[in-house]
Amino acid sequence: MGLIFDAGAARLYEAWYQSPEGRAMERLVRESVASLLDLQAGERVLDIGCGEGNHLHLLSRLGLDACGLDASPFMLRRAKARLGYRCRLEKGDAEDLPFQDNEFDAALLINTLEFLDRPLEALMEAGRVARRAVFIGVTNSFSWYCLCVKLRSFFRKTLFTYATPYNLWELKFFVHS
């Protein structure tokens, strides 16, 4: 299951999200989701590890029928307060999704795999529930940014104190397993 975000983890996430690096990552996600997935208004999309709903907000603005899943009741309450009834929210584990096969056109795992104990199972589940595409966004373990953040986490707690970043070769291994 991995890290279940509570108020403390949520504060660390918010600090990262508001940082220049977090804002840059979100710009990249916004551009990538829209261009790479080529989703049409009304299509069903699942955000696995939706947290407080940042990506659900984006998906909703794109006219998509968005659903979010998270293991943290705390984060789901925050998402509900932010989104109201615009998106369906479900409590559950990424490694055992409570959805039917091919229930969604696409599934997203954006900065989710890093916090899971069993990322391969989560990817298999995403592939099971997504009819057309699975979008994976992770922090690159080979990046200069990741190295700096990991070094900082030795001296003070950051969000990445609890994360396992991945690189392209590890993701390819997961996909081919």
Tab-separated table of N, CA and C in Angstrom:
chain	number	residue	atom	x	y	z
A	1	MET	N	0.826	-1.195	0.000
A	1	MET	CA	0.000	0.000	0.000
A	1	MET	C	0.865	1.252	0.000
A	2	GLY	N	1.923	1.295	0.769
A	2	GLY	CA	2.796	2.451	0.761
A	2	GLY	C	2.366	3.531	1.724
A	3	LEU	N	2.816	4.735	1.464
A	3	LEU	CA	2.520	5.874	2.328
A	3	LEU	C	1.069	6.312	2.177
A	4	ILE	N	0.355	6.366	3.284
A	4	ILE	CA	-0.999	6.916	3.305
A	4	ILE	C	-0.862	8.344	3.834
A	5	PHE	N	-1.204	9.304	3.019
A	5	PHE	CA	-1.003	10.703	3.386
A	5	PHE	C	-1.921	11.109	4.540
A	6	ASP	N	-1.314	11.683	5.559
A	6	ASP	CA	-2.041	12.285	6.669
A	6	ASP	C	-1.779	13.797	6.607
A	7	ALA	N	-2.136	14.521	7.663
A	7	ALA	CA	-1.959	15.978	7.658
A	7	ALA	C	-0.492	16.364	7.482
A	8	GLY	N	0.425	15.629	8.122
A	8	GLY	CA	1.849	15.933	8.006
A	8	GLY	C	2.364	15.729	6.592
A	9	ALA	N	2.027	14.596	5.985
A	9	ALA	CA	2.445	14.327	4.609
A	9	ALA	C	1.796	15.323	3.655
A	10	ALA	N	0.550	15.711	3.934
A	10	ALA	CA	-0.134	16.694	3.094
A	10	ALA	C	0.587	18.039	3.130
A	11	ARG	N	1.093	18.420	4.314
A	11	ARG	CA	1.864	19.675	4.414
A	11	ARG	C	3.146	19.599	3.585
A	12	LEU	N	3.820	18.462	3.627
A	12	LEU	CA	5.024	18.283	2.823
A	12	LEU	C	4.691	18.342	1.329
A	13	TYR	N	3.579	17.718	0.947
A	13	TYR	CA	3.142	17.743	-0.451
A	13	TYR	C	2.832	19.173	-0.885
A	14	GLU	N	2.105	19.895	-0.057
A	14	GLU	CA	1.741	21.280	-0.393
A	14	GLU	C	2.983	22.146	-0.541
A	15	ALA	N	3.971	21.953	0.338
A	15	ALA	CA	5.218	22.720	0.240
A	15	ALA	C	5.918	22.415	-1.083
A	16	TRP	N	5.963	21.133	-1.453
A	16	TRP	CA	6.581	20.785	-2.735
A	16	TRP	C	5.764	21.345	-3.896
A	17	TYR	N	4.454	21.205	-3.831
A	17	TYR	CA	3.578	21.642	-4.921
A	17	TYR	C	3.714	23.141	-5.181
A	18	GLN	N	3.931	23.914	-4.135
A	18	GLN	CA	4.060	25.367	-4.279
A	18	GLN	C	5.485	25.803	-4.614
A	19	SER	N	6.448	24.884	-4.568
A	19	SER	CA	7.838	25.229	-4.878
A	19	SER	C	7.999	25.458	-6.381
A	20	PRO	N	9.070	26.135	-6.797
A	20	PRO	CA	9.304	26.311	-8.242
A	20	PRO	C	9.368	24.972	-8.981
A	21	GLU	N	9.977	23.965	-8.349
A	21	GLU	CA	10.069	22.649	-8.993
A	21	GLU	C	8.686	21.997	-9.115
A	22	GLY	N	7.889	22.112	-8.073
A	22	GLY	CA	6.540	21.552	-8.109
A	22	GLY	C	5.672	22.231	-9.164
A	23	ARG	N	5.771	23.544	-9.256
A	23	ARG	CA	4.993	24.276	-10.271
A	23	ARG	C	5.452	23.902	-11.680
A	24	ALA	N	6.774	23.725	-11.858
A	24	ALA	CA	7.294	23.316	-13.170
A	24	ALA	C	6.790	21.925	-13.538
A	25	MET	N	6.778	21.019	-12.565
A	25	MET	CA	6.285	19.667	-12.798
A	25	MET	C	4.810	19.701	-13.192
A	26	GLU	N	4.033	20.514	-12.526
A	26	GLU	CA	2.602	20.606	-12.839
A	26	GLU	C	2.359	21.182	-14.229
A	27	ARG	N	3.160	22.157	-14.645
A	27	ARG	CA	3.031	22.677	-16.018
A	27	ARG	C	3.296	21.560	-17.018
A	28	LEU	N	4.333	20.788	-16.755
A	28	LEU	CA	4.670	19.679	-17.642
A	28	LEU	C	3.538	18.650	-17.673
A	29	VAL	N	2.959	18.345	-16.528
A	29	VAL	CA	1.846	17.395	-16.470
A	29	VAL	C	0.665	17.922	-17.280
A	30	ARG	N	0.301	19.186	-17.084
A	30	ARG	CA	-0.830	19.766	-17.822
A	30	ARG	C	-0.630	19.640	-19.324
A	31	GLU	N	0.564	19.987	-19.798
A	31	GLU	CA	0.847	19.915	-21.233
A	31	GLU	C	0.867	18.476	-21.726
A	32	SER	N	1.453	17.586	-20.943
A	32	SER	CA	1.610	16.195	-21.367
A	32	SER	C	0.288	15.444	-21.406
A	33	VAL	N	-0.521	15.598	-20.385
A	33	VAL	CA	-1.791	14.878	-20.335
A	33	VAL	C	-2.649	15.260	-21.540
A	34	ALA	N	-2.752	16.537	-21.812
A	34	ALA	CA	-3.595	16.995	-22.919
A	34	ALA	C	-3.064	16.523	-24.269
A	35	SER	N	-1.752	16.612	-24.486
A	35	SER	CA	-1.223	16.291	-25.811
A	35	SER	C	-0.959	14.797	-26.019
A	36	LEU	N	-0.465	14.098	-25.024
A	36	LEU	CA	-0.105	12.698	-25.219
A	36	LEU	C	-1.297	11.750	-25.204
A	37	LEU	N	-2.284	12.040	-24.396
A	37	LEU	CA	-3.417	11.115	-24.286
A	37	LEU	C	-4.501	11.364	-25.327
A	38	ASP	N	-4.553	12.545	-25.891
A	38	ASP	CA	-5.545	12.880	-26.911
A	38	ASP	C	-6.948	12.452	-26.478
A	39	LEU	N	-7.323	12.882	-25.282
A	39	LEU	CA	-8.635	12.538	-24.734
A	39	LEU	C	-9.697	13.500	-25.244
A	40	GLN	N	-10.878	12.981	-25.444
A	40	GLN	CA	-11.999	13.774	-25.924
A	40	GLN	C	-12.966	14.044	-24.778
A	41	ALA	N	-13.626	15.180	-24.825
A	41	ALA	CA	-14.609	15.530	-23.798
A	41	ALA	C	-15.582	14.376	-23.595
A	42	GLY	N	-15.860	14.090	-22.333
A	42	GLY	CA	-16.790	13.027	-21.985
A	42	GLY	C	-16.151	11.683	-21.750
A	43	GLU	N	-14.898	11.505	-22.174
A	43	GLU	CA	-14.244	10.220	-21.932
A	43	GLU	C	-13.978	10.050	-20.440
A	44	ARG	N	-13.944	8.801	-20.005
A	44	ARG	CA	-13.780	8.476	-18.586
A	44	ARG	C	-12.303	8.282	-18.260
A	45	VAL	N	-11.846	8.992	-17.216
A	45	VAL	CA	-10.442	8.945	-16.824
A	45	VAL	C	-10.357	8.712	-15.320
A	46	LEU	N	-9.439	7.827	-14.915
A	46	LEU	CA	-9.206	7.531	-13.510
A	46	LEU	C	-7.852	8.092	-13.098
A	47	ASP	N	-7.848	8.912	-12.056
A	47	ASP	CA	-6.611	9.431	-11.475
A	47	ASP	C	-6.315	8.593	-10.233
A	48	ILE	N	-5.332	7.704	-10.341
A	48	ILE	CA	-4.962	6.796	-9.254
A	48	ILE	C	-3.962	7.513	-8.353
A	49	GLY	N	-4.310	7.635	-7.081
A	49	GLY	CA	-3.491	8.416	-6.162
A	49	GLY	C	-3.782	9.894	-6.348
A	50	CYS	N	-5.064	10.221	-6.385
A	50	CYS	CA	-5.511	11.570	-6.750
A	50	CYS	C	-5.182	12.628	-5.706
A	51	GLY	N	-4.880	12.213	-4.476
A	51	GLY	CA	-4.550	13.200	-3.446
A	51	GLY	C	-5.669	14.196	-3.245
A	52	GLU	N	-5.303	15.461	-3.200
A	52	GLU	CA	-6.310	16.499	-2.963
A	52	GLU	C	-6.974	16.997	-4.231
A	53	GLY	N	-6.751	16.314	-5.346
A	53	GLY	CA	-7.515	16.585	-6.553
A	53	GLY	C	-6.925	17.560	-7.543
A	54	ASN	N	-5.635	17.851	-7.465
A	54	ASN	CA	-5.035	18.798	-8.414
A	54	ASN	C	-5.213	18.360	-9.860
A	55	HIS	N	-4.951	17.086	-10.137
A	55	HIS	CA	-5.080	16.612	-11.515
A	55	HIS	C	-6.534	16.380	-11.895
A	56	LEU	N	-7.366	16.048	-10.936
A	56	LEU	CA	-8.799	15.926	-11.215
A	56	LEU	C	-9.379	17.260	-11.656
A	57	HIS	N	-8.904	18.320	-11.036
A	57	HIS	CA	-9.343	19.668	-11.421
A	57	HIS	C	-9.005	19.920	-12.891
A	58	LEU	N	-7.795	19.565	-13.291
A	58	LEU	CA	-7.375	19.712	-14.687
A	58	LEU	C	-8.241	18.862	-15.610
A	59	LEU	N	-8.447	17.605	-15.258
A	59	LEU	CA	-9.239	16.704	-16.097
A	59	LEU	C	-10.670	17.201	-16.243
A	60	SER	N	-11.227	17.705	-15.165
A	60	SER	CA	-12.579	18.244	-15.193
A	60	SER	C	-12.665	19.455	-16.119
A	61	ARG	N	-11.670	20.320	-16.051
A	61	ARG	CA	-11.650	21.503	-16.929
A	61	ARG	C	-11.532	21.115	-18.396
A	62	LEU	N	-10.938	19.953	-18.682
A	62	LEU	CA	-10.824	19.471	-20.058
A	62	LEU	C	-12.120	18.819	-20.546
A	63	GLY	N	-13.134	18.773	-19.680
A	63	GLY	CA	-14.428	18.200	-20.053
A	63	GLY	C	-14.484	16.695	-19.929
A	64	LEU	N	-13.560	16.122	-19.192
A	64	LEU	CA	-13.515	14.669	-19.039
A	64	LEU	C	-14.359	14.221	-17.857
A	65	ASP	N	-14.851	13.014	-17.919
A	65	ASP	CA	-15.583	12.391	-16.819
A	65	ASP	C	-14.530	11.775	-15.911
A	66	ALA	N	-14.088	12.533	-14.909
A	66	ALA	CA	-12.944	12.150	-14.092
A	66	ALA	C	-13.377	11.495	-12.782
A	67	CYS	N	-12.612	10.481	-12.406
A	67	CYS	CA	-12.804	9.778	-11.139
A	67	CYS	C	-11.448	9.722	-10.458
A	68	GLY	N	-11.435	9.955	-9.160
A	68	GLY	CA	-10.188	9.895	-8.414
A	68	GLY	C	-10.227	8.802	-7.371
A	69	LEU	N	-9.090	8.143	-7.188
A	69	LEU	CA	-8.959	7.111	-6.174
A	69	LEU	C	-7.750	7.441	-5.309
A	70	ASP	N	-7.924	7.302	-4.010
A	70	ASP	CA	-6.815	7.498	-3.086
A	70	ASP	C	-7.030	6.620	-1.865
A	71	ALA	N	-5.936	6.201	-1.235
A	71	ALA	CA	-6.019	5.374	-0.031
A	71	ALA	C	-6.206	6.219	1.216
A	72	SER	N	-6.004	7.532	1.102
A	72	SER	CA	-6.047	8.420	2.259
A	72	SER	C	-7.403	9.109	2.415
A	73	PRO	N	-8.132	8.786	3.472
A	73	PRO	CA	-9.391	9.495	3.728
A	73	PRO	C	-9.151	11.001	3.908
A	74	PHE	N	-8.022	11.356	4.507
A	74	PHE	CA	-7.685	12.769	4.716
A	74	PHE	C	-7.594	13.502	3.377
A	75	MET	N	-6.870	12.931	2.425
A	75	MET	CA	-6.707	13.585	1.122
A	75	MET	C	-8.017	13.587	0.336
A	76	LEU	N	-8.809	12.540	0.466
A	76	LEU	CA	-10.100	12.510	-0.223
A	76	LEU	C	-11.034	13.598	0.317
A	77	ARG	N	-10.986	13.857	1.618
A	77	ARG	CA	-11.795	14.950	2.178
A	77	ARG	C	-11.349	16.289	1.594
A	78	ARG	N	-10.050	16.468	1.445
A	78	ARG	CA	-9.537	17.704	0.848
A	78	ARG	C	-9.970	17.829	-0.617
A	79	ALA	N	-9.923	16.721	-1.338
A	79	ALA	CA	-10.356	16.729	-2.737
A	79	ALA	C	-11.844	17.059	-2.839
A	80	LYS	N	-12.639	16.474	-1.962
A	80	LYS	CA	-14.088	16.729	-1.952
A	80	LYS	C	-14.373	18.196	-1.670
A	81	ALA	N	-13.652	18.779	-0.708
A	81	ALA	CA	-13.836	20.199	-0.391
A	81	ALA	C	-13.452	21.075	-1.577
A	82	ARG	N	-12.464	20.655	-2.326
A	82	ARG	CA	-11.990	21.446	-3.469
A	82	ARG	C	-12.880	21.284	-4.697
A	83	LEU	N	-13.318	20.059	-4.959
A	83	LEU	CA	-14.001	19.755	-6.215
A	83	LEU	C	-15.515	19.657	-6.105
A	84	GLY	N	-16.025	19.491	-4.904
A	84	GLY	CA	-17.465	19.303	-4.755
A	84	GLY	C	-17.892	18.019	-5.437
A	85	TYR	N	-18.911	18.120	-6.277
A	85	TYR	CA	-19.449	16.937	-6.958
A	85	TYR	C	-19.010	16.851	-8.417
A	86	ARG	N	-17.993	17.629	-8.807
A	86	ARG	CA	-17.536	17.599	-10.200
A	86	ARG	C	-16.891	16.279	-10.586
A	87	CYS	N	-16.317	15.566	-9.614
A	87	CYS	CA	-15.631	14.309	-9.878
A	87	CYS	C	-16.051	13.265	-8.851
A	88	ARG	N	-16.106	12.035	-9.291
A	88	ARG	CA	-16.363	10.922	-8.383
A	88	ARG	C	-15.067	10.604	-7.633
A	89	LEU	N	-15.174	10.399	-6.347
A	89	LEU	CA	-14.011	10.078	-5.519
A	89	LEU	C	-14.237	8.749	-4.820
A	90	GLU	N	-13.209	7.898	-4.842
A	90	GLU	CA	-13.294	6.566	-4.235
A	90	GLU	C	-12.085	6.330	-3.341
A	91	LYS	N	-12.314	5.677	-2.207
A	91	LYS	CA	-11.211	5.255	-1.348
A	91	LYS	C	-10.811	3.852	-1.785
A	92	GLY	N	-9.516	3.635	-1.942
A	92	GLY	CA	-9.052	2.317	-2.335
A	92	GLY	C	-7.558	2.287	-2.540
A	93	ASP	N	-7.064	1.101	-2.817
A	93	ASP	CA	-5.641	0.879	-3.022
A	93	ASP	C	-5.320	0.787	-4.510
A	94	ALA	N	-4.218	1.396	-4.899
A	94	ALA	CA	-3.786	1.357	-6.294
A	94	ALA	C	-3.490	-0.067	-6.751
A	95	GLU	N	-3.091	-0.909	-5.818
A	95	GLU	CA	-2.727	-2.288	-6.151
A	95	GLU	C	-3.931	-3.222	-6.253
A	96	ASP	N	-5.117	-2.742	-5.927
A	96	ASP	CA	-6.340	-3.555	-5.973
A	96	ASP	C	-7.517	-2.621	-6.243
A	97	LEU	N	-7.627	-2.171	-7.483
A	97	LEU	CA	-8.624	-1.155	-7.843
A	97	LEU	C	-10.048	-1.710	-7.796
A	98	PRO	N	-10.970	-0.957	-7.208
A	98	PRO	CA	-12.361	-1.416	-7.084
A	98	PRO	C	-13.212	-1.076	-8.318
A	99	PHE	N	-12.669	-1.363	-9.501
A	99	PHE	CA	-13.352	-1.025	-10.743
A	99	PHE	C	-13.345	-2.224	-11.683
A	100	GLN	N	-14.251	-2.203	-12.648
A	100	GLN	CA	-14.362	-3.270	-13.636
A	100	GLN	C	-13.253	-3.154	-14.680
A	101	ASP	N	-12.981	-4.253	-15.374
A	101	ASP	CA	-12.045	-4.235	-16.491
A	101	ASP	C	-12.521	-3.225	-17.531
A	102	ASN	N	-11.603	-2.448	-18.070
A	102	ASN	CA	-11.883	-1.476	-19.137
A	102	ASN	C	-12.971	-0.465	-18.787
A	103	GLU	N	-13.127	-0.156	-17.519
A	103	GLU	CA	-14.163	0.794	-17.097
A	103	GLU	C	-13.832	2.228	-17.507
A	104	PHE	N	-12.547	2.515	-17.715
A	104	PHE	CA	-12.106	3.871	-18.048
A	104	PHE	C	-11.404	3.872	-19.398
A	105	ASP	N	-11.437	5.020	-20.051
A	105	ASP	CA	-10.690	5.164	-21.299
A	105	ASP	C	-9.199	5.263	-21.009
A	106	ALA	N	-8.850	5.923	-19.911
A	106	ALA	CA	-7.446	6.084	-19.536
A	106	ALA	C	-7.318	6.114	-18.018
A	107	ALA	N	-6.130	5.753	-17.550
A	107	ALA	CA	-5.800	5.835	-16.129
A	107	ALA	C	-4.500	6.616	-15.998
A	108	LEU	N	-4.411	7.421	-14.950
A	108	LEU	CA	-3.223	8.226	-14.695
A	108	LEU	C	-2.620	7.840	-13.353
A	109	LEU	N	-1.309	7.744	-13.314
A	109	LEU	CA	-0.554	7.568	-12.071
A	109	LEU	C	0.515	8.658	-12.094
A	110	ILE	N	0.225	9.782	-11.500
A	110	ILE	CA	1.148	10.920	-11.519
A	110	ILE	C	1.706	11.099	-10.113
A	111	ASN	N	3.005	10.878	-9.991
A	111	ASN	CA	3.684	10.901	-8.694
A	111	ASN	C	2.971	10.013	-7.683
A	112	THR	N	2.570	8.846	-8.136
A	112	THR	CA	1.911	7.859	-7.290
A	112	THR	C	2.809	6.657	-7.050
A	113	LEU	N	3.424	6.135	-8.113
A	113	LEU	CA	4.248	4.936	-7.975
A	113	LEU	C	5.333	5.097	-6.920
A	114	GLU	N	5.851	6.305	-6.788
A	114	GLU	CA	6.946	6.573	-5.858
A	114	GLU	C	6.582	6.274	-4.402
A	115	PHE	N	5.285	6.265	-4.098
A	115	PHE	CA	4.831	6.110	-2.718
A	115	PHE	C	4.186	4.745	-2.450
A	116	LEU	N	4.307	3.821	-3.389
A	116	LEU	CA	3.677	2.505	-3.254
A	116	LEU	C	4.699	1.432	-2.904
A	117	ASP	N	4.268	0.437	-2.161
A	117	ASP	CA	5.120	-0.709	-1.853
A	117	ASP	C	5.191	-1.681	-3.021
A	118	ARG	N	4.112	-1.753	-3.814
A	118	ARG	CA	4.028	-2.724	-4.907
A	118	ARG	C	3.659	-2.016	-6.221
A	119	PRO	N	4.601	-1.261	-6.796
A	119	PRO	CA	4.281	-0.482	-7.999
A	119	PRO	C	3.894	-1.333	-9.211
A	120	LEU	N	4.495	-2.501	-9.355
A	120	LEU	CA	4.150	-3.352	-10.487
A	120	LEU	C	2.686	-3.763	-10.442
A	121	GLU	N	2.193	-4.116	-9.265
A	121	GLU	CA	0.782	-4.478	-9.128
A	121	GLU	C	-0.121	-3.296	-9.463
A	122	ALA	N	0.280	-2.099	-9.069
A	122	ALA	CA	-0.513	-0.908	-9.388
A	122	ALA	C	-0.561	-0.672	-10.894
A	123	LEU	N	0.554	-0.878	-11.576
A	123	LEU	CA	0.568	-0.714	-13.033
A	123	LEU	C	-0.305	-1.763	-13.722
A	124	MET	N	-0.257	-2.990	-13.228
A	124	MET	CA	-1.100	-4.038	-13.799
A	124	MET	C	-2.579	-3.708	-13.605
A	125	GLU	N	-2.924	-3.202	-12.433
A	125	GLU	CA	-4.306	-2.823	-12.164
A	125	GLU	C	-4.732	-1.646	-13.054
A	126	ALA	N	-3.856	-0.680	-13.235
A	126	ALA	CA	-4.177	0.457	-14.110
A	126	ALA	C	-4.435	-0.043	-15.536
A	127	GLY	N	-3.599	-0.954	-15.999
A	127	GLY	CA	-3.799	-1.524	-17.336
A	127	GLY	C	-5.093	-2.320	-17.442
A	128	ARG	N	-5.496	-2.930	-16.370
A	128	ARG	CA	-6.748	-3.703	-16.369
A	128	ARG	C	-7.969	-2.808	-16.496
A	129	VAL	N	-7.980	-1.666	-15.800
A	129	VAL	CA	-9.179	-0.824	-15.788
A	129	VAL	C	-9.198	0.205	-16.916
A	130	ALA	N	-8.058	0.413	-17.587
A	130	ALA	CA	-7.983	1.401	-18.671
A	130	ALA	C	-8.122	0.710	-20.022
A	131	ARG	N	-9.075	1.156	-20.789
A	131	ARG	CA	-9.339	0.565	-22.100
A	131	ARG	C	-8.273	0.950	-23.130
A	132	ARG	N	-7.789	2.214	-23.044
A	132	ARG	CA	-6.955	2.733	-24.124
A	132	ARG	C	-5.543	3.117	-23.714
A	133	ALA	N	-5.358	3.733	-22.537
A	133	ALA	CA	-4.030	4.268	-22.206
A	133	ALA	C	-3.818	4.357	-20.706
A	134	VAL	N	-2.545	4.233	-20.317
A	134	VAL	CA	-2.118	4.469	-18.941
A	134	VAL	C	-1.008	5.513	-19.009
A	135	PHE	N	-1.200	6.606	-18.299
A	135	PHE	CA	-0.223	7.699	-18.256
A	135	PHE	C	0.541	7.581	-16.942
A	136	ILE	N	1.871	7.498	-17.044
A	136	ILE	CA	2.720	7.369	-15.860
A	136	ILE	C	3.606	8.605	-15.764
A	137	GLY	N	3.540	9.272	-14.632
A	137	GLY	CA	4.428	10.412	-14.378
A	137	GLY	C	5.176	10.164	-13.082
A	138	VAL	N	6.504	10.088	-13.158
A	138	VAL	CA	7.321	9.840	-11.971
A	138	VAL	C	8.479	10.833	-11.925
A	139	THR	N	9.078	10.932	-10.757
A	139	THR	CA	10.300	11.707	-10.609
A	139	THR	C	11.459	10.822	-11.041
A	140	ASN	N	12.262	11.303	-11.969
A	140	ASN	CA	13.368	10.542	-12.533
A	140	ASN	C	14.487	10.397	-11.512
A	141	SER	N	14.797	9.168	-11.144
A	141	SER	CA	15.818	8.925	-10.125
A	141	SER	C	17.212	9.349	-10.581
A	142	PHE	N	17.425	9.519	-11.883
A	142	PHE	CA	18.730	9.948	-12.391
A	142	PHE	C	18.851	11.466	-12.526
A	143	SER	N	17.787	12.180	-12.256
A	143	SER	CA	17.820	13.634	-12.465
A	143	SER	C	18.619	14.342	-11.369
A	144	TRP	N	19.171	15.473	-11.728
A	144	TRP	CA	19.892	16.310	-10.774
A	144	TRP	C	18.944	16.746	-9.655
A	145	TYR	N	17.737	17.083	-10.022
A	145	TYR	CA	16.736	17.493	-9.035
A	145	TYR	C	16.525	16.402	-7.993
A	146	CYS	N	16.361	15.170	-8.442
A	146	CYS	CA	16.111	14.066	-7.523
A	146	CYS	C	17.302	13.868	-6.588
A	147	LEU	N	18.494	13.944	-7.119
A	147	LEU	CA	19.690	13.810	-6.284
A	147	LEU	C	19.725	14.894	-5.202
A	148	CYS	N	19.455	16.129	-5.573
A	148	CYS	CA	19.461	17.236	-4.605
A	148	CYS	C	18.381	17.051	-3.535
A	149	VAL	N	17.213	16.641	-3.950
A	149	VAL	CA	16.115	16.440	-3.001
A	149	VAL	C	16.427	15.302	-2.036
A	150	LYS	N	16.976	14.220	-2.558
A	150	LYS	CA	17.345	13.092	-1.688
A	150	LYS	C	18.419	13.521	-0.679
A	151	LEU	N	19.378	14.315	-1.112
A	151	LEU	CA	20.407	14.807	-0.182
A	151	LEU	C	19.786	15.691	0.894
A	152	ARG	N	18.878	16.568	0.496
A	152	ARG	CA	18.197	17.435	1.456
A	152	ARG	C	17.400	16.624	2.477
A	153	SER	N	16.845	15.513	2.026
A	153	SER	CA	15.996	14.720	2.918
A	153	SER	C	16.792	14.052	4.043
A	154	PHE	N	18.130	14.014	3.922
A	154	PHE	CA	18.950	13.503	5.024
A	154	PHE	C	18.980	14.478	6.197
A	155	PHE	N	18.742	15.755	5.909
A	155	PHE	CA	18.856	16.797	6.925
A	155	PHE	C	17.513	17.299	7.451
A	156	ARG	N	16.479	17.181	6.616
A	156	ARG	CA	15.136	17.560	7.054
A	156	ARG	C	14.127	16.773	6.240
A	157	LYS	N	12.960	16.577	6.840
A	157	LYS	CA	11.930	15.802	6.148
A	157	LYS	C	11.392	16.590	4.952
A	158	THR	N	11.323	15.897	3.839
A	158	THR	CA	10.653	16.420	2.652
A	158	THR	C	9.703	15.327	2.187
A	159	LEU	N	8.911	15.643	1.219
A	159	LEU	CA	8.008	14.644	0.657
A	159	LEU	C	8.793	13.442	0.141
A	160	PHE	N	9.976	13.706	-0.391
A	160	PHE	CA	10.758	12.640	-1.006
A	160	PHE	C	11.517	11.793	0.007
A	161	THR	N	11.406	12.124	1.290
A	161	THR	CA	11.933	11.252	2.332
A	161	THR	C	11.207	9.913	2.265
A	162	TYR	N	9.950	9.932	1.837
A	162	TYR	CA	9.089	8.752	1.816
A	162	TYR	C	8.928	8.153	0.418
A	163	ALA	N	9.649	8.680	-0.566
A	163	ALA	CA	9.435	8.287	-1.956
A	163	ALA	C	10.569	7.412	-2.486
A	164	THR	N	10.218	6.589	-3.451
A	164	THR	CA	11.189	5.812	-4.208
A	164	THR	C	11.093	6.273	-5.655
A	165	PRO	N	11.996	7.138	-6.088
A	165	PRO	CA	11.928	7.598	-7.481
A	165	PRO	C	12.339	6.485	-8.443
A	166	TYR	N	11.924	6.594	-9.680
A	166	TYR	CA	12.213	5.588	-10.696
A	166	TYR	C	12.867	6.232	-11.896
A	167	ASN	N	13.465	5.397	-12.736
A	167	ASN	CA	14.034	5.885	-13.988
A	167	ASN	C	13.398	5.114	-15.141
A	168	LEU	N	13.735	5.503	-16.343
A	168	LEU	CA	13.122	4.926	-17.534
A	168	LEU	C	13.327	3.411	-17.608
A	169	TRP	N	14.500	2.936	-17.259
A	169	TRP	CA	14.781	1.507	-17.349
A	169	TRP	C	13.938	0.718	-16.358
A	170	GLU	N	13.757	1.262	-15.185
A	170	GLU	CA	12.908	0.574	-14.187
A	170	GLU	C	11.460	0.534	-14.661
A	171	LEU	N	10.981	1.630	-15.219
A	171	LEU	CA	9.604	1.651	-15.744
A	171	LEU	C	9.440	0.660	-16.894
A	172	LYS	N	10.423	0.603	-17.776
A	172	LYS	CA	10.361	-0.376	-18.881
A	172	LYS	C	10.315	-1.795	-18.332
A	173	PHE	N	11.092	-2.057	-17.301
A	173	PHE	CA	11.065	-3.376	-16.678
A	173	PHE	C	9.667	-3.697	-16.148
A	174	PHE	N	9.051	-2.714	-15.471
A	174	PHE	CA	7.698	-2.918	-14.946
A	174	PHE	C	6.721	-3.229	-16.080
A	175	VAL	N	6.803	-2.462	-17.140
A	175	VAL	CA	5.871	-2.614	-18.261
A	175	VAL	C	6.034	-3.979	-18.925
A	176	HIS	N	7.255	-4.453	-19.009
A	176	HIS	CA	7.503	-5.733	-19.679
A	176	HIS	C	7.386	-6.947	-18.764
A	177	SER	N	7.141	-6.704	-17.484
A	177	SER	CA	7.020	-7.829	-16.530
A	177	SER	C	5.664	-8.491	-16.618
